[in-house]
Coordinates of C-alpha atoms in Angstrom, one line a residue:
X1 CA 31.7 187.0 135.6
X2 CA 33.7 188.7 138.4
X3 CA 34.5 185.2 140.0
X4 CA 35.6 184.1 136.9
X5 CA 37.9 187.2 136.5
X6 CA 39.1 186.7 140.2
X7 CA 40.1 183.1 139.3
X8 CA 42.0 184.0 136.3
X9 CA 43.8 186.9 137.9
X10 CA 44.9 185.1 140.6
X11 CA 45.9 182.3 138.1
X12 CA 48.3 185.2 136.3
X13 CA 49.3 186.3 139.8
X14 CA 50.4 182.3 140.5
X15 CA 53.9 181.1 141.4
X16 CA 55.6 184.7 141.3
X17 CA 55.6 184.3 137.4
X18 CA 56.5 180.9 137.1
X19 CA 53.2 180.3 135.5
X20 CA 53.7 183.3 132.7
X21 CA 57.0 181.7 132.0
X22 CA 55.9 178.2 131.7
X23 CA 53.3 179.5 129.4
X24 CA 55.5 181.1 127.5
X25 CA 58.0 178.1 126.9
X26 CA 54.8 176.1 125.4
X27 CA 53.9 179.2 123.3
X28 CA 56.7 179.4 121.7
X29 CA 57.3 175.5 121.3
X30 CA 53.8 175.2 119.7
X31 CA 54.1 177.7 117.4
X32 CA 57.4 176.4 115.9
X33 CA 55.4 172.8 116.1
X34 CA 52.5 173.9 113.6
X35 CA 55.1 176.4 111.7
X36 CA 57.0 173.4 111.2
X37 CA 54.7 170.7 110.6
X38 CA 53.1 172.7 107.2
X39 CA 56.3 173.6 105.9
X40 CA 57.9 170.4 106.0
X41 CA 54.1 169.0 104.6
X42 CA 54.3 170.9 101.9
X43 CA 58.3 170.1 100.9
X44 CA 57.4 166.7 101.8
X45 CA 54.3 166.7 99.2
X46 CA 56.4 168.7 96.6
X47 CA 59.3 167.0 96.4
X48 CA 57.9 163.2 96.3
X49 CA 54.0 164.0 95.6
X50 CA 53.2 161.1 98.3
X51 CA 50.7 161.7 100.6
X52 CA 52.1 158.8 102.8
X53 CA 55.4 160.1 102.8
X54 CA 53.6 163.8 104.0
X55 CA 51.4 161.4 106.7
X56 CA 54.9 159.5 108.2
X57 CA 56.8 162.4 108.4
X58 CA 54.5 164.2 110.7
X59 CA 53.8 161.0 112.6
X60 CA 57.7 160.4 113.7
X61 CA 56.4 163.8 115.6
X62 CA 54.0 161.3 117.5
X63 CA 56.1 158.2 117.8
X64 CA 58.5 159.0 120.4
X65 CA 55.1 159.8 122.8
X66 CA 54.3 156.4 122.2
X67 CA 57.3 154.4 122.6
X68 CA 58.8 156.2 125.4
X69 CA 56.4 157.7 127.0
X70 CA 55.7 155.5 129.7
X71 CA 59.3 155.6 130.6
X72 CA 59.6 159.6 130.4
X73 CA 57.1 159.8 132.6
X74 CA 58.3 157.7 135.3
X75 CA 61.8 159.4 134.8
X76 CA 60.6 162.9 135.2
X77 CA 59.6 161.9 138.6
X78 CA 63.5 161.1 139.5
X79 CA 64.8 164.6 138.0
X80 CA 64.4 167.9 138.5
X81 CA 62.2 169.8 136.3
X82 CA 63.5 172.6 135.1
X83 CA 66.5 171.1 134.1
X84 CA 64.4 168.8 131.6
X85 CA 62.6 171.4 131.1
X86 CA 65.7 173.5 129.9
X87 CA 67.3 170.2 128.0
X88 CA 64.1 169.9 126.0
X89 CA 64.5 173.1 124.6
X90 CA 67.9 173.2 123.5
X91 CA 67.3 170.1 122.0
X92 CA 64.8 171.1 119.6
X93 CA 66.6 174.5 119.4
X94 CA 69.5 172.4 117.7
X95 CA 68.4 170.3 115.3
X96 CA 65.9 173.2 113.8
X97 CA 69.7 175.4 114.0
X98 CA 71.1 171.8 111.9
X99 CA 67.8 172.2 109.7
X100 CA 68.0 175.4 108.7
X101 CA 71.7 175.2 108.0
X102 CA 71.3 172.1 106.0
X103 CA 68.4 173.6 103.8
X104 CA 70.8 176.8 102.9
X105 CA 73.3 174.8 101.8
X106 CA 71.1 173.1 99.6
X107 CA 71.8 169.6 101.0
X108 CA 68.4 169.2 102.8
X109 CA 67.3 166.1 102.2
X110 CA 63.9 164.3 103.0
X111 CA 65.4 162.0 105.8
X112 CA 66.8 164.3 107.4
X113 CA 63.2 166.0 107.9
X114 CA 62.5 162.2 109.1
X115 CA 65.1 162.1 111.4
X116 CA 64.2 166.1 112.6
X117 CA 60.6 165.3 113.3
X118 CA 61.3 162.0 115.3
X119 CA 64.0 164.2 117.3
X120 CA 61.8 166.9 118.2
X121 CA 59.1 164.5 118.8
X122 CA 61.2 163.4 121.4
X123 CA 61.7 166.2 123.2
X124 CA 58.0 166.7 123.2
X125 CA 57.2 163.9 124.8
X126 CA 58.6 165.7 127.7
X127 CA 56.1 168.2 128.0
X128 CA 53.2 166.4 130.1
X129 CA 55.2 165.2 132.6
X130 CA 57.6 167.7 132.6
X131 CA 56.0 171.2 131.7
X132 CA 52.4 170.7 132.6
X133 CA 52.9 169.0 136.0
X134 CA 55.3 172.1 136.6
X135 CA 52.0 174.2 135.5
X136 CA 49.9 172.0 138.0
X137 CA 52.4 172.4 141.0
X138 CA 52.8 175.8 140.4
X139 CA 49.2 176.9 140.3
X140 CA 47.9 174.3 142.1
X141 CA 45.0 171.7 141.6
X142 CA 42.4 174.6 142.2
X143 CA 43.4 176.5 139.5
X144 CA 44.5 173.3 137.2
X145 CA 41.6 173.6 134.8
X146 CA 41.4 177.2 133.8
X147 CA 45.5 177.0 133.7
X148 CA 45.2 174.0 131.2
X149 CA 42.7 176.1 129.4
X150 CA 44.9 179.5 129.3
X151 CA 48.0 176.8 127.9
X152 CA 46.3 175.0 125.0
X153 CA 44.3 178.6 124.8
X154 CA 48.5 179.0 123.4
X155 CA 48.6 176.1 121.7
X156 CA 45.7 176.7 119.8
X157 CA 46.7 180.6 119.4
X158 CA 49.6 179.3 117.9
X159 CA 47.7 177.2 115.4
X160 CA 46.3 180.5 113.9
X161 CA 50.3 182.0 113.6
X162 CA 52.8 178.9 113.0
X163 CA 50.8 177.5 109.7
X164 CA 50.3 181.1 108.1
X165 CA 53.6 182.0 109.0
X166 CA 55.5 178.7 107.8
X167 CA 53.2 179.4 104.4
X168 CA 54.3 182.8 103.5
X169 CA 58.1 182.1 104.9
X170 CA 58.3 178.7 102.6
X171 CA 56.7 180.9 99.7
X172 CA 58.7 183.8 100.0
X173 CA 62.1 182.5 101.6
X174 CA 62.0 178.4 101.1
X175 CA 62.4 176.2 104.0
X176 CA 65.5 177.7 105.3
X177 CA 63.8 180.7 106.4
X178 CA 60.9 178.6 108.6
X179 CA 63.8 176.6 110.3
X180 CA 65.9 180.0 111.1
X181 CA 62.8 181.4 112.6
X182 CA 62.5 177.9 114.7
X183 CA 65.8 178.7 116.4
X184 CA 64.7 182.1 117.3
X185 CA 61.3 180.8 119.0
X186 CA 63.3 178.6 120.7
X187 CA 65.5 180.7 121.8
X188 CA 63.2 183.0 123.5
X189 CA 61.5 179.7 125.4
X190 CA 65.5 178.8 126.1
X191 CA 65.5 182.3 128.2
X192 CA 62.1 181.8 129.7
X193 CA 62.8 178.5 131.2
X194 CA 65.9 179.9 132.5
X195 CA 64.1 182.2 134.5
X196 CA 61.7 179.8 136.1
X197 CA 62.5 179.8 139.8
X198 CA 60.1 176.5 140.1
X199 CA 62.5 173.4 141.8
X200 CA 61.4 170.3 142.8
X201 CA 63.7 167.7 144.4
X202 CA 63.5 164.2 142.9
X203 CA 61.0 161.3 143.9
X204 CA 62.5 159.4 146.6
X205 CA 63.0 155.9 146.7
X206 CA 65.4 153.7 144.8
X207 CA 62.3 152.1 142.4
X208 CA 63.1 151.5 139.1
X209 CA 62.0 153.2 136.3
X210 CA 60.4 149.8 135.0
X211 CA 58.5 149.5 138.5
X212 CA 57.0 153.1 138.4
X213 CA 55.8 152.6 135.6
X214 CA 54.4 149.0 136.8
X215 CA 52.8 151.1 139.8
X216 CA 51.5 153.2 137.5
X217 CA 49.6 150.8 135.2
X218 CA 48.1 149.1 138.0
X219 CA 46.5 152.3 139.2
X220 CA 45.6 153.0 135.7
X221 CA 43.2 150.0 135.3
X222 CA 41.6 150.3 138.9
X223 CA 40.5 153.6 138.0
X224 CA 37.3 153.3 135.4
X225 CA 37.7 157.8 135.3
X226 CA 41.3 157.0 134.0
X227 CA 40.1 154.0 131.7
X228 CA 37.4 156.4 129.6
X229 CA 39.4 159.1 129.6
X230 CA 42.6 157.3 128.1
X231 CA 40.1 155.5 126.0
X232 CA 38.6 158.6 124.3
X233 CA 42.7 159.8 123.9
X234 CA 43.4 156.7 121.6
X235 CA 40.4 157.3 119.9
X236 CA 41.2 161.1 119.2
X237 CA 45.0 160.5 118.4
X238 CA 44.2 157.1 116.4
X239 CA 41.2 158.7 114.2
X240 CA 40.6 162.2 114.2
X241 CA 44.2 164.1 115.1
X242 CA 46.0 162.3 112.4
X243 CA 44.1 164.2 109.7
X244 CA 45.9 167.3 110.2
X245 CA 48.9 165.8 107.7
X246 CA 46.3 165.9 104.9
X247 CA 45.3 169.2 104.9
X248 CA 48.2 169.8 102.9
X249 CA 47.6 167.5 100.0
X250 CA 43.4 168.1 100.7
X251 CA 44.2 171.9 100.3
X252 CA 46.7 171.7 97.2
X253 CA 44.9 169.1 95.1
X254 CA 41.1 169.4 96.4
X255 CA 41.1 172.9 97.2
X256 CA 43.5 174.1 94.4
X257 CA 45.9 176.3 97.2
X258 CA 49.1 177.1 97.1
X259 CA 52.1 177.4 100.0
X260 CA 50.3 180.4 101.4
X261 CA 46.5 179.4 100.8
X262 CA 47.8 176.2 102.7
X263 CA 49.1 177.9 105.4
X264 CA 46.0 180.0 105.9
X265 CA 43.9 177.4 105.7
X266 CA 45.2 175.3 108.4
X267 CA 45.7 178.5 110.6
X268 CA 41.7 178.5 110.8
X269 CA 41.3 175.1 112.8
X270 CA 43.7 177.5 115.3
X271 CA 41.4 180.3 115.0
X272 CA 38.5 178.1 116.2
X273 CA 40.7 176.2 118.8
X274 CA 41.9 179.9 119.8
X275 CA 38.5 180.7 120.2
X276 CA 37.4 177.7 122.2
X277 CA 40.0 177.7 124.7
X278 CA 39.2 181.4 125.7
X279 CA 35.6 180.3 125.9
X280 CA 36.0 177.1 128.2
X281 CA 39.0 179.7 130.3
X282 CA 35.8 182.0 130.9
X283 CA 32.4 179.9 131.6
X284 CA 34.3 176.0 132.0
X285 CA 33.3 174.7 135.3
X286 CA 34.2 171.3 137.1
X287 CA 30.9 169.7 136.6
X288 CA 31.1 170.3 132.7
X289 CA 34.5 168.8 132.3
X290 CA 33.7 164.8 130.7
X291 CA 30.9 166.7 128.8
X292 CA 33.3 169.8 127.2
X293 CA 36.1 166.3 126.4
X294 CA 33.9 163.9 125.4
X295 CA 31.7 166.3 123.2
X296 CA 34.6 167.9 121.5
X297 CA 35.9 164.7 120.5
X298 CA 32.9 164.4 118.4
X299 CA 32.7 167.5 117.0
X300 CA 36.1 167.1 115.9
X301 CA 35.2 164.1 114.1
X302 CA 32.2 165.6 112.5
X303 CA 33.7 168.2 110.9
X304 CA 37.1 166.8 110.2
X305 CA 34.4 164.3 107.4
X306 CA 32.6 167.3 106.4
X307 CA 35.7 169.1 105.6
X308 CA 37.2 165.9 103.1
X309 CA 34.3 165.8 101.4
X310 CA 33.6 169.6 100.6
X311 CA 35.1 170.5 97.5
X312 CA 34.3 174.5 98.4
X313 CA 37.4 176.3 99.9
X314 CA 34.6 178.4 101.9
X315 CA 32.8 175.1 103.5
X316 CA 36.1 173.6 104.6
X317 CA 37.1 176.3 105.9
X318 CA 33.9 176.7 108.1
X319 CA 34.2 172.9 109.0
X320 CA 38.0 173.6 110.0
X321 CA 36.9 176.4 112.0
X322 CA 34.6 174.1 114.2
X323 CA 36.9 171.3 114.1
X324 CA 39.0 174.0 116.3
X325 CA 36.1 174.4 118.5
X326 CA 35.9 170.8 119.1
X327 CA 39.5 170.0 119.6
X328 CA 39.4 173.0 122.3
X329 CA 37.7 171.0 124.2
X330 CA 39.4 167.9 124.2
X331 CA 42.9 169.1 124.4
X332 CA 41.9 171.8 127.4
X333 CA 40.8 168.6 129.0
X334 CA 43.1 165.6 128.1
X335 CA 45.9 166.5 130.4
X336 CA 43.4 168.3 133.6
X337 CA 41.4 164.9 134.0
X338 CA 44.2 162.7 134.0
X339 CA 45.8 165.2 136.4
X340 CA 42.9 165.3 139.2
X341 CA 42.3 161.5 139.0
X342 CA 45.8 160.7 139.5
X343 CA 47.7 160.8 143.2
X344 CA 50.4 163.9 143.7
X345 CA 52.9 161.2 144.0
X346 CA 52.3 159.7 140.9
X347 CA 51.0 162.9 138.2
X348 CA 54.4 162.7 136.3
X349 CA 54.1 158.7 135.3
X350 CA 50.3 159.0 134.8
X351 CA 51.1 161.9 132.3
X352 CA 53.6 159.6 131.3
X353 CA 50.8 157.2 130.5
X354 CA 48.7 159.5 128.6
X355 CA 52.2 160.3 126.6
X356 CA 51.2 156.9 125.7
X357 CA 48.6 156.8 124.7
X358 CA 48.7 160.1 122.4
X359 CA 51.4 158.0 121.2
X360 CA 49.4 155.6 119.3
X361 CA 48.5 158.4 117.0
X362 CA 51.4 156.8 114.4
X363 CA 48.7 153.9 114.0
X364 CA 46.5 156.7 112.6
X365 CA 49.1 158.2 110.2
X366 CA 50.3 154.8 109.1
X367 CA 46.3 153.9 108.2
X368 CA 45.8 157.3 106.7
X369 CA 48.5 157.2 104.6
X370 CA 48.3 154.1 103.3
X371 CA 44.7 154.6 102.7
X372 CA 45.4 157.8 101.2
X373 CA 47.2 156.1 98.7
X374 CA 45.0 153.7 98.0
X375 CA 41.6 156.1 97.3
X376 CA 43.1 159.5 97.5
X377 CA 43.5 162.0 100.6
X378 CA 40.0 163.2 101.3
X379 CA 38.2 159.8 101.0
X380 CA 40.7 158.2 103.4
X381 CA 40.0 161.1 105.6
X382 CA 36.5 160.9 105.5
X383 CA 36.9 157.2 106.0
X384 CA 39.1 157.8 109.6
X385 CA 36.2 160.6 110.5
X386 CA 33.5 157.8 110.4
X387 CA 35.4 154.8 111.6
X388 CA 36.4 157.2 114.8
X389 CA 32.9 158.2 115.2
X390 CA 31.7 154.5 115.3
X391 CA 35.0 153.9 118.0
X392 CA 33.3 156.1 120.2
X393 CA 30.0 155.0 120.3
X394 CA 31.1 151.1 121.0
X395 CA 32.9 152.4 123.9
X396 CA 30.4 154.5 125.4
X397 CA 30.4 152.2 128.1
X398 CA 34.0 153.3 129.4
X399 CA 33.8 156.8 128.6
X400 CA 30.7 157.6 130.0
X401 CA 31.7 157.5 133.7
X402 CA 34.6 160.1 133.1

């Protein structure tokens, strides 16, 4: 136990605060993220009672990671950090200011949400090759895996606080209220970025962005630990993440919740995702890593089934609570594998390549909301928790040399 609280201090001593701030910038973007993604769900649902509409709207989040992530990747190794870093922010930090302004006026309409979520989305598929690479460089590859862990340990925490809080604020204020507390969250990240005194200068060379990313595919598929661990990504992001935009509808029509029910119940995946990151922050070690990403993958997939098919508010909950546990593991250890595998030269455009891959997840809300449609929310759901467990077991063969 004391090395484990020696690694962590020094980890919070790291980079003269740089890693604190850092931290804090993703903080306070995930929280807006989940505060955002229920809020809009549920205005979404109300307004055109479509559970594809609810599933494509929080998919334009994903699609940006998919069809520029590649390139983002290979760009953040031509600019300096911070800067993106800062730019990211303010975008986002502008169109929730346009949202929330919009929505007062009562002119809000449902693409403009569309177009909000893609915009955002685009910013945020920045953050691995912008943010976390900053994390890695500032801490170090030593301290890379129980940093990752402390982060998504803030992603996850946030998961508890943005759904409960985008509940209650759409109940009790409407939709203006969630946005105006979007620009506040984003404009205490604004401040911490600022005060990051991380620089880097920008890759040198004159290599296009096209041929980075060219070098960075061919390392990609001579690397069978990079193969099974971008494998298992697409898996998550095609067939278990993409269930998150149902449990809105699964909550209001299954469940019988309202706004603030719904927000409460989705905060509990957080609570168990909270809970697993501080877990794998205190006892995670090296050796356990593919076991803690693979595994979680498959208890995320588990539950995310059991919690479609349980009609008792109590079950799912339980199953959403261990669906957290699971995704702890997977998200703590998405970005920190890629990371060591890949060459210091080349950790921004292999981040950029796992942007990619995340990316697919639109293939997973397109499926799920068309199959929504078709046989209602919680059998489609079930349906993606059992197709994604059968994806991983025909690919064993790739994964299992992570």
């Amino acid at each position: 136990m004391r090395r484990t609280d020696s690694r962590f201090q020094a980890l919070m001593q790291a980079g003269n605060g740089d890693f604190r701030r850092l931290w804090f910038v993703g903080m306070m973007v995930f929280v807006v993220r989940w505060l955002e993604t229920v809020a809009v769900g549920v205005v979404v649902y109300e307004k055109t009672n479509s559970a594809f509409l609810v599933a494509m709207v929080t998919m334009l989040r994903l699609l940006p990671m998919g069809l520029f992530g590649a390139f983002l990747g290979a760009w953040a190794e031509k600019v300096e950090r911070r800067t993106a870093l800062i730019g990211m922010v303010l975008i986002m930090g502008t169109v929730s200011a346009v949202m929330a302004l919009l929505a007062h006026a009562g002119t809000l309409q449902i693409w403009h949400l569309a177009l909000a979520s893609f915009l955002n989305g685009l910013a945020w598929a920045t953050d691995n090759p912008v943010r976390r690479v900053m994390i890695g460089e500032v801490v170090g590859p030593d301290q890379m895996g129980i940093a990752m862990s402390v982060d998504v340990g803030a992603n996850n925490a946030s998961r508890m606080v943005g759904p409960t809080v985008g509940g209650l604020l759409l109940a009790g204020v409407g939709i203006d209220g969630a946005f105006a507390l979007s620009v506040v969250l984003y404009t205490a990240a604004l401040v911490a970025a600022l005060r990051v005194r991380y620089r880097n200068t920008g890759a040198a060379g004159s290599s296009s962005v096209l041929a980075r990313i060219a070098e960075g595919l061919k390392l990609v598929r001579g690397d069978a630990r990079l193969i099974g661990t971008l494998v298992v990504t697409v898996i998550y992001n095609v067939f278990a993440w993409p269930f998150t935009s149902m449990i809105p509808v699964i909550a209001r029509d299954r469940l019988g919740l309202g706004p603030e029910g719904v927000g409460i119940l989705a905060s509990i995946d957080g609570i168990g995702a909270f809970a697993g990151a501080v877990f794998l922050a205190m006892w995670l070690r090296p050796a356990w890593y593919a076991r803690a990403y693979v595994g979680g993958v498959t208890i995320y997939m588990i539950m995310l089934t059991i919690f479609a098919l349980v009609p008792n508010q109590l079950v799912a909950g339980i199953a959403l609570l261990c669906t957290g546990l699971g995704g702890a593991g997977f998200a703590t250890l998405q970005a920190t594998l890629v990371y060591l595998a890949a060459p210091p030269e080349m950790r921004s455009r292999i981040l950029g390549v796992l942007s990619v891959c995340i990316g697919t997840g639109p293939i997973g809300f397109v499926w799920l909301g068309l199959l929504a449609e078709a046989i209602g929310a919680h059998w489609a759901t079930a349906v993606t928790g059992i197709v994604g467990l059968l994806a991983m077991a025909l690919t064993w063969r790739l994964w299992r040399i992570i």
